Tab-separated table of C-alpha atoms in Angstrom:
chain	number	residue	atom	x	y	z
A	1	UNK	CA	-17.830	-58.235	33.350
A	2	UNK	CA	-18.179	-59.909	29.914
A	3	UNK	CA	-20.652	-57.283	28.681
A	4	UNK	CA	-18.108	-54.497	29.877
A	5	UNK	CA	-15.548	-56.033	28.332
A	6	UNK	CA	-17.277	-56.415	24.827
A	7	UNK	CA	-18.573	-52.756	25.242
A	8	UNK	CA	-15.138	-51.106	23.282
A	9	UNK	CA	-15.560	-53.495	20.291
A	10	UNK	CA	-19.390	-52.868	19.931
A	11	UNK	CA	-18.043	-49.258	20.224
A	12	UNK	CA	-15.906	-49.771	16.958
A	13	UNK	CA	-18.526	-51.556	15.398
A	14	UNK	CA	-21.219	-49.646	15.890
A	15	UNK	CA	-17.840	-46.394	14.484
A	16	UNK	CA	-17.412	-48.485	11.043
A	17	UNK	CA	-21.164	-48.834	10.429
A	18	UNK	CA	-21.676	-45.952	10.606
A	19	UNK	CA	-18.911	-44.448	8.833
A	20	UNK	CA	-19.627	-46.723	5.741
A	21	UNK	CA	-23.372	-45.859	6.442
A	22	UNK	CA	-22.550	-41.700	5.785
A	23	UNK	CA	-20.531	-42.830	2.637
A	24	UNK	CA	-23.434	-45.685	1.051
A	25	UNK	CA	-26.810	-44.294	2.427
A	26	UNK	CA	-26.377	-41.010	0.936
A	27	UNK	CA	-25.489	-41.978	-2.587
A	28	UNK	CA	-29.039	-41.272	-3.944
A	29	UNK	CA	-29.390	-42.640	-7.426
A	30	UNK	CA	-32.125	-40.478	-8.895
A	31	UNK	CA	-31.053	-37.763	-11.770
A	32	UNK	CA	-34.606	-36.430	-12.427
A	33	UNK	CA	-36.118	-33.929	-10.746
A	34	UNK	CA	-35.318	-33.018	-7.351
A	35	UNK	CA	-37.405	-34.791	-4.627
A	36	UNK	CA	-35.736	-33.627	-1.209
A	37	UNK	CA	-33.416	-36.225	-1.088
A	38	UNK	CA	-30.386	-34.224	-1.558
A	39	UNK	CA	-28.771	-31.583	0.773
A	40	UNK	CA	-30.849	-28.456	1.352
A	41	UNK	CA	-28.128	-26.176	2.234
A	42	UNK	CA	-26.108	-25.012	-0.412
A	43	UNK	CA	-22.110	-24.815	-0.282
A	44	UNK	CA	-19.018	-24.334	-2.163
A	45	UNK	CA	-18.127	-26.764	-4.610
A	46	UNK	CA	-14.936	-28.001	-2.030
A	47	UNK	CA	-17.315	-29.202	0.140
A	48	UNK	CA	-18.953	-31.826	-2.333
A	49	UNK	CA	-15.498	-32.941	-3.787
A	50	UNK	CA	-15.211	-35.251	-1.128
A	51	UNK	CA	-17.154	-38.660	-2.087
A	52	UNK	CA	-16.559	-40.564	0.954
A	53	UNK	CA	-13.893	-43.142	2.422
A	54	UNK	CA	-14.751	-45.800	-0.024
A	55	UNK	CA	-15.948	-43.950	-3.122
A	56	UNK	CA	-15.136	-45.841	-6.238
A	57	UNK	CA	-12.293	-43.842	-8.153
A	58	UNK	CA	-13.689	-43.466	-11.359
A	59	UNK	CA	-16.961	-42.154	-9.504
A	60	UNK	CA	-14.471	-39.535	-7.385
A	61	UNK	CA	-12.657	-38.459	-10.534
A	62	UNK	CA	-16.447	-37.879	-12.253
A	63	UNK	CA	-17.021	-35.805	-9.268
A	64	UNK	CA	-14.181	-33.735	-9.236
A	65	UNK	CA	-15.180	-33.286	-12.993
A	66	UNK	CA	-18.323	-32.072	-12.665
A	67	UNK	CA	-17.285	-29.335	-9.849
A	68	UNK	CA	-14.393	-27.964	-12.459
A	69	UNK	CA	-17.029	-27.245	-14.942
A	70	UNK	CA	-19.165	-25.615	-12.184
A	71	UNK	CA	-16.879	-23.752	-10.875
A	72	UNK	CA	-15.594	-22.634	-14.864
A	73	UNK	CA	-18.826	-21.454	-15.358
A	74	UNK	CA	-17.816	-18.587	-12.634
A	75	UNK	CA	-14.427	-18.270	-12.771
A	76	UNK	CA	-15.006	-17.163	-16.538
A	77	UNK	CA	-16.751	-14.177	-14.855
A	78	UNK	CA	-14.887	-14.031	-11.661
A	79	UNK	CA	-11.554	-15.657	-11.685
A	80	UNK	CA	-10.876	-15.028	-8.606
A	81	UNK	CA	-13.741	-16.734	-7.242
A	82	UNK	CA	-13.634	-19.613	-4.541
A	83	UNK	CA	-16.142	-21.709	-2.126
A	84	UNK	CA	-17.938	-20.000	0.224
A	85	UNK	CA	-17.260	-22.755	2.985
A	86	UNK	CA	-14.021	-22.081	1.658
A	87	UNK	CA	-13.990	-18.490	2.013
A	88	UNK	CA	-15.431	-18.212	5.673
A	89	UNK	CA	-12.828	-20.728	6.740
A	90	UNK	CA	-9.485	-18.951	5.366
A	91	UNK	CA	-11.199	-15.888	6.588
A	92	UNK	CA	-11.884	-17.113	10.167
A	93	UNK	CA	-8.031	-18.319	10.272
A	94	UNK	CA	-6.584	-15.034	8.611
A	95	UNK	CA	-8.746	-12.869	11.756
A	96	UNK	CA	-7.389	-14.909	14.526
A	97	UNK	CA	-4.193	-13.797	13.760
A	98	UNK	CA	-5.133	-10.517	14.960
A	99	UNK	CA	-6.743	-11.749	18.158
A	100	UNK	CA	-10.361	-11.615	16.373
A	101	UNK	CA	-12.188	-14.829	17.924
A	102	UNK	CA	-15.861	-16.314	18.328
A	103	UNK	CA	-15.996	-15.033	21.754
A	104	UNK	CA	-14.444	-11.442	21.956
A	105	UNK	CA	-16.361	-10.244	18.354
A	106	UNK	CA	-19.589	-9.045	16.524
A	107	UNK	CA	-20.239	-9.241	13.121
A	108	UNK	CA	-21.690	-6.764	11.082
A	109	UNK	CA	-23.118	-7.415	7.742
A	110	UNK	CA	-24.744	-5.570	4.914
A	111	UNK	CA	-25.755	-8.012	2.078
A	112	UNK	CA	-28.704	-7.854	0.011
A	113	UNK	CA	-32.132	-8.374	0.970
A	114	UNK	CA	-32.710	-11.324	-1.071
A	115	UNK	CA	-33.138	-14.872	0.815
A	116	UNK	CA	-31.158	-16.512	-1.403
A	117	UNK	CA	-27.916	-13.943	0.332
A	118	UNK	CA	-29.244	-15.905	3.718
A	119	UNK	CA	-26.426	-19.038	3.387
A	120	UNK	CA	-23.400	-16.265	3.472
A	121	UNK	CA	-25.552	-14.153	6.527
A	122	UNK	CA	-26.168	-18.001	8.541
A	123	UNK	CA	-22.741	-18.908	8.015
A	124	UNK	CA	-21.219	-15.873	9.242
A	125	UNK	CA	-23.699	-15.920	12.338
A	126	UNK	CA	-21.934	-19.820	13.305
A	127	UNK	CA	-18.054	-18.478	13.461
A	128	UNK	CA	-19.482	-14.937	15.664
A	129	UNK	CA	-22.921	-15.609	16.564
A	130	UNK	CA	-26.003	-13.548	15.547
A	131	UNK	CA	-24.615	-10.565	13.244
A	132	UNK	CA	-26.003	-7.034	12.998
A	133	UNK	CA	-27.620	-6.571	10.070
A	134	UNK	CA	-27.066	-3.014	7.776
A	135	UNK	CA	-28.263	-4.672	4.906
A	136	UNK	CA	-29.920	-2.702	2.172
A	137	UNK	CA	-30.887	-4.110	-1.745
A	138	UNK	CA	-27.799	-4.153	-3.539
A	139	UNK	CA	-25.956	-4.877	-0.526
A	140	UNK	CA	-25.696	-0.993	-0.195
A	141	UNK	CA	-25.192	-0.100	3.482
A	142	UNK	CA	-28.646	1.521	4.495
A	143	UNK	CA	-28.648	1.753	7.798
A	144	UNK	CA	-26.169	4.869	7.930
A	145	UNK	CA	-24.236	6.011	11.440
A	146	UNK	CA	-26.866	5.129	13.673
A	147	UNK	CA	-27.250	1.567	12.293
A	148	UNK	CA	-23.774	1.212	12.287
A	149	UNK	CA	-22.883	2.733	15.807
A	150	UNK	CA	-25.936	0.744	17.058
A	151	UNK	CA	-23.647	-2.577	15.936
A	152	UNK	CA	-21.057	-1.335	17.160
A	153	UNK	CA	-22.136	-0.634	20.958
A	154	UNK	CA	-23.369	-4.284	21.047
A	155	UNK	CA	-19.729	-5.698	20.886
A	156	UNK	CA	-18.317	-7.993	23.672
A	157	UNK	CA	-15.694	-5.901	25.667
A	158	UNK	CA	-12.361	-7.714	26.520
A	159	UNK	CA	-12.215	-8.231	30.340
A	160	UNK	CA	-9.079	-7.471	31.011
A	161	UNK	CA	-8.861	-4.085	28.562
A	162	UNK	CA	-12.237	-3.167	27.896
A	163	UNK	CA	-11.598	-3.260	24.006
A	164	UNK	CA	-14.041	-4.242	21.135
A	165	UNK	CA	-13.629	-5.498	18.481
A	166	UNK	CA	-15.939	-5.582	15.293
A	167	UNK	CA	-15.723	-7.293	11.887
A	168	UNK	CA	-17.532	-6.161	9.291
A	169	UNK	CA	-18.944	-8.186	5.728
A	170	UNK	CA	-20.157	-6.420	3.292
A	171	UNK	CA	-21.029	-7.659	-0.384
A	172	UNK	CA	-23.463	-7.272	-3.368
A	173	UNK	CA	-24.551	-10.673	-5.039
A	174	UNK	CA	-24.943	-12.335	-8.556
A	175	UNK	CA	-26.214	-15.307	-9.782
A	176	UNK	CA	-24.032	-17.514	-12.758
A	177	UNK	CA	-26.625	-20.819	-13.504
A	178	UNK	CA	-24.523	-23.878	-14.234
A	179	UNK	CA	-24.478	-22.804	-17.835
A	180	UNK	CA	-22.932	-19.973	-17.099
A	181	UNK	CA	-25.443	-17.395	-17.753
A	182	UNK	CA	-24.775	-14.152	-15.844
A	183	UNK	CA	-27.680	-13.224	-13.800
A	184	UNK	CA	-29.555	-16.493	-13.905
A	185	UNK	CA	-30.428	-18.840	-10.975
A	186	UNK	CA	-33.367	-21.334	-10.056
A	187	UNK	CA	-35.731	-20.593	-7.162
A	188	UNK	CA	-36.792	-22.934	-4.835
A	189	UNK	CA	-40.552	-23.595	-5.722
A	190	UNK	CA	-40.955	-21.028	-8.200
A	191	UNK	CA	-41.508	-21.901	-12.101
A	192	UNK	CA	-38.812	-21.001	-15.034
A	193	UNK	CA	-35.926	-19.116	-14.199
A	194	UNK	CA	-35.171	-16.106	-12.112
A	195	UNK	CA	-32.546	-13.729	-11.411
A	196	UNK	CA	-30.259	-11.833	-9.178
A	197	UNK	CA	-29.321	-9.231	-8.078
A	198	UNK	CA	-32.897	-8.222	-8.779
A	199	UNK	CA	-32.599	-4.770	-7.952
A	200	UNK	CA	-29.096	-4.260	-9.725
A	201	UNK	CA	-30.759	-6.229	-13.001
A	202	UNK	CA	-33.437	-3.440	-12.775
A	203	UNK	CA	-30.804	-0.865	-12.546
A	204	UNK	CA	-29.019	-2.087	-15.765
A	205	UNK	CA	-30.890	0.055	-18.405
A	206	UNK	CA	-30.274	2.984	-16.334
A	207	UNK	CA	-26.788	3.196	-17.165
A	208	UNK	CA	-27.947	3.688	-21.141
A	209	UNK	CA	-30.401	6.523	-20.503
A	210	UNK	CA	-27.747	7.755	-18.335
A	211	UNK	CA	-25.153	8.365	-21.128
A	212	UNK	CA	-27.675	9.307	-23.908
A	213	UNK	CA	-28.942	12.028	-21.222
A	214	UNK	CA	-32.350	10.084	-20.836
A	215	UNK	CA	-32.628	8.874	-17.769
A	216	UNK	CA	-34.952	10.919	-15.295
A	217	UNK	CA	-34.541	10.663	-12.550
A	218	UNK	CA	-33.443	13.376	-9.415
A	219	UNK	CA	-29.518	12.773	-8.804
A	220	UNK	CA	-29.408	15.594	-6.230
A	221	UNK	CA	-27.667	14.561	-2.950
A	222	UNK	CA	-30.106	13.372	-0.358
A	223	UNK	CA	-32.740	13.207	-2.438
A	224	UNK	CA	-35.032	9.883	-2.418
A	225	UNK	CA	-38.398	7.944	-3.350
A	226	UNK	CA	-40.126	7.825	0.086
A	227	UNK	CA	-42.161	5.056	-1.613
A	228	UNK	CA	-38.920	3.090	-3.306
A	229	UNK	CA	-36.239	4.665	-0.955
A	230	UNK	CA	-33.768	1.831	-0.471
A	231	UNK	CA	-34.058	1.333	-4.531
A	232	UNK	CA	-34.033	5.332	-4.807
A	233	UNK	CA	-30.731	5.755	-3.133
A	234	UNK	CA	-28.944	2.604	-4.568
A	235	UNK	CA	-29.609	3.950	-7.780
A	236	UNK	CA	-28.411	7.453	-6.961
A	237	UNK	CA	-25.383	6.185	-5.372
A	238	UNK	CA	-24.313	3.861	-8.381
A	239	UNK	CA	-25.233	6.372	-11.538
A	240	UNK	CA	-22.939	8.831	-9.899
A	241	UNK	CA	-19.867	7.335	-9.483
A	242	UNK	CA	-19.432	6.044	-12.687
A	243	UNK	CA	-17.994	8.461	-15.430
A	244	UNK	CA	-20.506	8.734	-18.221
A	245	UNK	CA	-18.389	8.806	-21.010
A	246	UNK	CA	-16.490	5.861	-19.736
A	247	UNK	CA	-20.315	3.888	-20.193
A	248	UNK	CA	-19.777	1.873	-22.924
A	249	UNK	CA	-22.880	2.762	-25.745
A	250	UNK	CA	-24.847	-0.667	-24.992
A	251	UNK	CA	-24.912	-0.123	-21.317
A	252	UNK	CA	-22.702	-2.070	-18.495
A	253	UNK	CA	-23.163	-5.765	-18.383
A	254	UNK	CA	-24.580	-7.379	-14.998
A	255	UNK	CA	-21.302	-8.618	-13.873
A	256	UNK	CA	-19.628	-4.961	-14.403
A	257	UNK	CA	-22.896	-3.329	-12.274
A	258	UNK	CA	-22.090	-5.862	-9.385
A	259	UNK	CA	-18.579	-4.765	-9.936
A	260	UNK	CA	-20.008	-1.323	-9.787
A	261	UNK	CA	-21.727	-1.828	-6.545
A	262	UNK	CA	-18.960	-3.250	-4.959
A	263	UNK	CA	-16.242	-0.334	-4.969
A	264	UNK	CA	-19.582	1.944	-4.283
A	265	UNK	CA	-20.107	-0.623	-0.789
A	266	UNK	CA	-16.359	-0.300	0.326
A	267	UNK	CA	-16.043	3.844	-0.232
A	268	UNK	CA	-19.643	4.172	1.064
A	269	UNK	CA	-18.165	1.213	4.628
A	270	UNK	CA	-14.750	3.644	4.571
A	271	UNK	CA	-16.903	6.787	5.248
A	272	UNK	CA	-19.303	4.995	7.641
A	273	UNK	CA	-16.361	3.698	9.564
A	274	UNK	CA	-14.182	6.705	9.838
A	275	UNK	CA	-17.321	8.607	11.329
A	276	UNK	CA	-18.537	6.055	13.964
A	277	UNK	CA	-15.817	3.685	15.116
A	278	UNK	CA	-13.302	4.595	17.999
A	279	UNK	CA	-9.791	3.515	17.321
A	280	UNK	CA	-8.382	4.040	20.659
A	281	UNK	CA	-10.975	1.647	22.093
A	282	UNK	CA	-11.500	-0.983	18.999
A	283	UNK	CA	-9.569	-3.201	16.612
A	284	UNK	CA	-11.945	-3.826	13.596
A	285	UNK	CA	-11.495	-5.902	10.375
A	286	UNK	CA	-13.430	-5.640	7.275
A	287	UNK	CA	-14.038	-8.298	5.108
A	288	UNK	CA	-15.422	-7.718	1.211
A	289	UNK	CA	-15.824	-9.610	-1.857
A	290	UNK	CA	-19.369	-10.623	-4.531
A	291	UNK	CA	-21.304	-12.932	-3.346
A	292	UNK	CA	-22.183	-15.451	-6.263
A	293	UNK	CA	-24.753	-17.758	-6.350
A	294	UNK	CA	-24.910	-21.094	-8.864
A	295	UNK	CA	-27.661	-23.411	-9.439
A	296	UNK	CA	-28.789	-25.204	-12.143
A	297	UNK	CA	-29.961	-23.860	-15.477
A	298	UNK	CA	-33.361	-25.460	-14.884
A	299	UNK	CA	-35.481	-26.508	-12.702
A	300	UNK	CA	-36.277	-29.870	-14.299
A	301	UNK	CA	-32.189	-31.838	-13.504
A	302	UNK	CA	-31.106	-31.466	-10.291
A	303	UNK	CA	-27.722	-30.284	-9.902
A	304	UNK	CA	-26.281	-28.882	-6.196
A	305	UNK	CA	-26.773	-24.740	-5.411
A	306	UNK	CA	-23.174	-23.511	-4.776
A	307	UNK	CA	-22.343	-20.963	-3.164
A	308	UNK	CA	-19.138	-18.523	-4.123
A	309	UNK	CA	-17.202	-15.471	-2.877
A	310	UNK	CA	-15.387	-13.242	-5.477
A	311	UNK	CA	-13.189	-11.434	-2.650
A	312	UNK	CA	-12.246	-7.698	-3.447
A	313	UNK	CA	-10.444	-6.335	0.215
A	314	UNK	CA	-9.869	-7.718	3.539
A	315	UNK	CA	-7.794	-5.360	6.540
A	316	UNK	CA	-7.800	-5.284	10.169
A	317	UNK	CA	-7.058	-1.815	12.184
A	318	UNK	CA	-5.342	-3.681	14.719
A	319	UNK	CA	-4.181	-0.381	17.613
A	320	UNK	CA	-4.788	2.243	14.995
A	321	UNK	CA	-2.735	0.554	12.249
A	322	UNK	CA	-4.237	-0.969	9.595
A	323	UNK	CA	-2.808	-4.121	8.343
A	324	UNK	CA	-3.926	-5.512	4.343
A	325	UNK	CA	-4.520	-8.665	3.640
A	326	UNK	CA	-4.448	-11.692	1.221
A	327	UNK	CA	-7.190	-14.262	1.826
A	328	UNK	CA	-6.458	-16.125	-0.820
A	329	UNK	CA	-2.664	-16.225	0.320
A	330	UNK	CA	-4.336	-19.347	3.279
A	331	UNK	CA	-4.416	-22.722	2.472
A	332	UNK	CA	-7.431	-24.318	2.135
A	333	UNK	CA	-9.342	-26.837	4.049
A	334	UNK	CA	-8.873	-30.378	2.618
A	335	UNK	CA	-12.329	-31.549	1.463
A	336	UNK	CA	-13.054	-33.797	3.670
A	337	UNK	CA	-12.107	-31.380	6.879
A	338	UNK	CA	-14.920	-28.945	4.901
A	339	UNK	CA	-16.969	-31.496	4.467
A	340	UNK	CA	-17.166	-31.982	8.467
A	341	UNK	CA	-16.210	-28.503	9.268
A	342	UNK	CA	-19.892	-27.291	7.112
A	343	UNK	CA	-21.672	-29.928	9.051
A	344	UNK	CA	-21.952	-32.444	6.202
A	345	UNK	CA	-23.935	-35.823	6.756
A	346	UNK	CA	-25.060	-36.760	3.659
A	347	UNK	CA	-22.982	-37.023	0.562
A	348	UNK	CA	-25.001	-36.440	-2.716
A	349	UNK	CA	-24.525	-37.939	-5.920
A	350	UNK	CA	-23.643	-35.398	-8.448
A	351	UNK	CA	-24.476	-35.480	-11.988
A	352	UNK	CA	-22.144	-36.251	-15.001
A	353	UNK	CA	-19.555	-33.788	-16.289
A	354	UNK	CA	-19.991	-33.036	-20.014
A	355	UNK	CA	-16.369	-34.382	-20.372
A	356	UNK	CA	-13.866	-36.177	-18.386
A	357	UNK	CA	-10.967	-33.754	-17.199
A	358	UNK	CA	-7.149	-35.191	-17.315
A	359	UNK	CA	-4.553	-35.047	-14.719
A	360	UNK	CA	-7.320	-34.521	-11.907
């Protein structure tokens, strides 16, 4: 009876430990290279503002410092730009409005190829389960009807009406290193700097030959590499829908190309959509925006990989009438509900800010 009794307190004990154990034992001191000791996963910076029960003030505001920098360095190319943890979460409350849930959906998504796309693709795959993938480089949707109505016929049904309902991502990507340099990012085990969107970075001089009338390549409809056809039709698909007077003489920066390939994504989705999905027997939402990836300028000081979403449309076709919407118009998550909500265990220590921000 005494042991039974003592059982709840050893409960809270055993609760306090190990709270002050997830805010202490993952504190890591080291500011040199990085030797696994910090999280793998990246996230938005939201989830790493929050430092734990106990964290020390001055050490909380230093953290909140550091993430407004980070963040600066991609709101100066994307104001509009927030968390990806973030993102998913407004999103996931926004769709539930309109009866979308974990258990009655499928997601579809059509990122780029590139791993480093593969937090945004896991992330959606925990709020619907595995996703269908139309994914092409660019993020340009490759798999065409079939793919598409393939997705589609996978769907769960609603039990009591039969209806499906889909919700489809789609997004090019970008990489903004934590000194903000468009296009940069840090690859896991790979020496000096790489970049991203690869395949839209290739594209770039492209846009030059195109409006000095040097660029050769075939621009005919239907027309592709069969050796380089995902690159073949991305290309075709971007040169002509931009005006070529409106090219400025230099070429188009990175960040307009991604910009580029986004409208080019959600007119290319629009088409798809209107020729395979069923509105008298499917609600369906789509959900796009620029993926946007930060790490650190080098490889030699750690600093976190954060992930971002720059969003550009989000609607539902809820009974055959489509409904607009403002993600950013949700409140977001608190830190520390993010901080669970992602799965977080460990909380790293960040490095310094350059500068110490007032009224944080």
């Amino acid at each position: 009876r005494d042991a039974n009794a003592r059982a709840p307190a050893r409960r809270r004990d055993a609760t306090s430990r190990a709270r002050r154990d997830a805010t202490t034992r993952a504190m890591p001191r080291a500011q040199g290279p990085m030797r696994g000791q910090h999280p793998v996963a990246p996230h938005g910076p939201r989830f790493h503002e929050y430092g734990g029960f106990d964290i020390d003030p001055e050490l909380q505001h230093s953290r909140v410092s550091y993430l407004r920098e980070r963040v600066e360095a991609v709101t100066k190319e994307f104001p509009n730009a927030i968390g990806m943890d973030d993102f998913l979460f407004r999103t996931e409350v926004m769709l539930r409005r309109f009866g979308f849930t974990t258990d009655n959906s499928i997601a579809l998504t059509s990122l780029c190829r590139d791993e480093i796309t593969f937090p945004l693709k896991n992330a959606i795959d925990d709020i619907f389960g595995y996703s269908m993938d139309l994914d092409g480089l660019g993020g340009i949707i490759s798999a065409g009807t079939t793919g598409l109505g393939a997705g589609l016929s996978h769907s769960p049904t609603d039990h009591l009406t039969g209806k499906e309902r889909y919700v489809l991502f789609a997004m090019p990507h970008i990489a903004i290193d934590a000194e903000g340099r468009v296009g940069s990012i840090v690859r896991a085990g790979r020496r000096g700097q790489s970049c991203a969107c690869g395949a839209l970075v290739k594209m770039q001089p492209m846009f030059k030959q195109y409006k000095e009338g040097t660029l050769e390549m075939g621009l005919d409809e239907g027309g592709h590499d069969p050796l380089d056809p995902e690159f073949s039709i991305l290309t075709r698909r971007l040169i002509t829908a931009v005006n070529k007077d409106e090219i400025p003489d230099k070429g188009l920066p990175l960040s307009d190309v991604t910009r580029l390939a986004d409208r080019v994504i959600r007119r290319d989705l629009d088409k798809l959509i209107g020729k395979t999905v069923d509105v008298t027997k499917s609600d369906y939402a789509v959900v796009t925006g620029i993926q946007i990836h930060s790490t650190a300028a080098n490889n030699r000081t750690w600093h976190p990989a954060l992930e971002f979403i720059s969003p550009t449309s989000m609607y539902v076709v809820k009974d055959g009438v489509r409904h607009d919407m403002d993600v950013l118009a949700i409140d977001p998550p608190t830190p520390r509900q993010l901080f669970h909500i992602a799965g977080g265990e460990e909380i790293a220590e960040l490095p310094s800010p350059r500068r110490s921000w007032p009224g944080l």
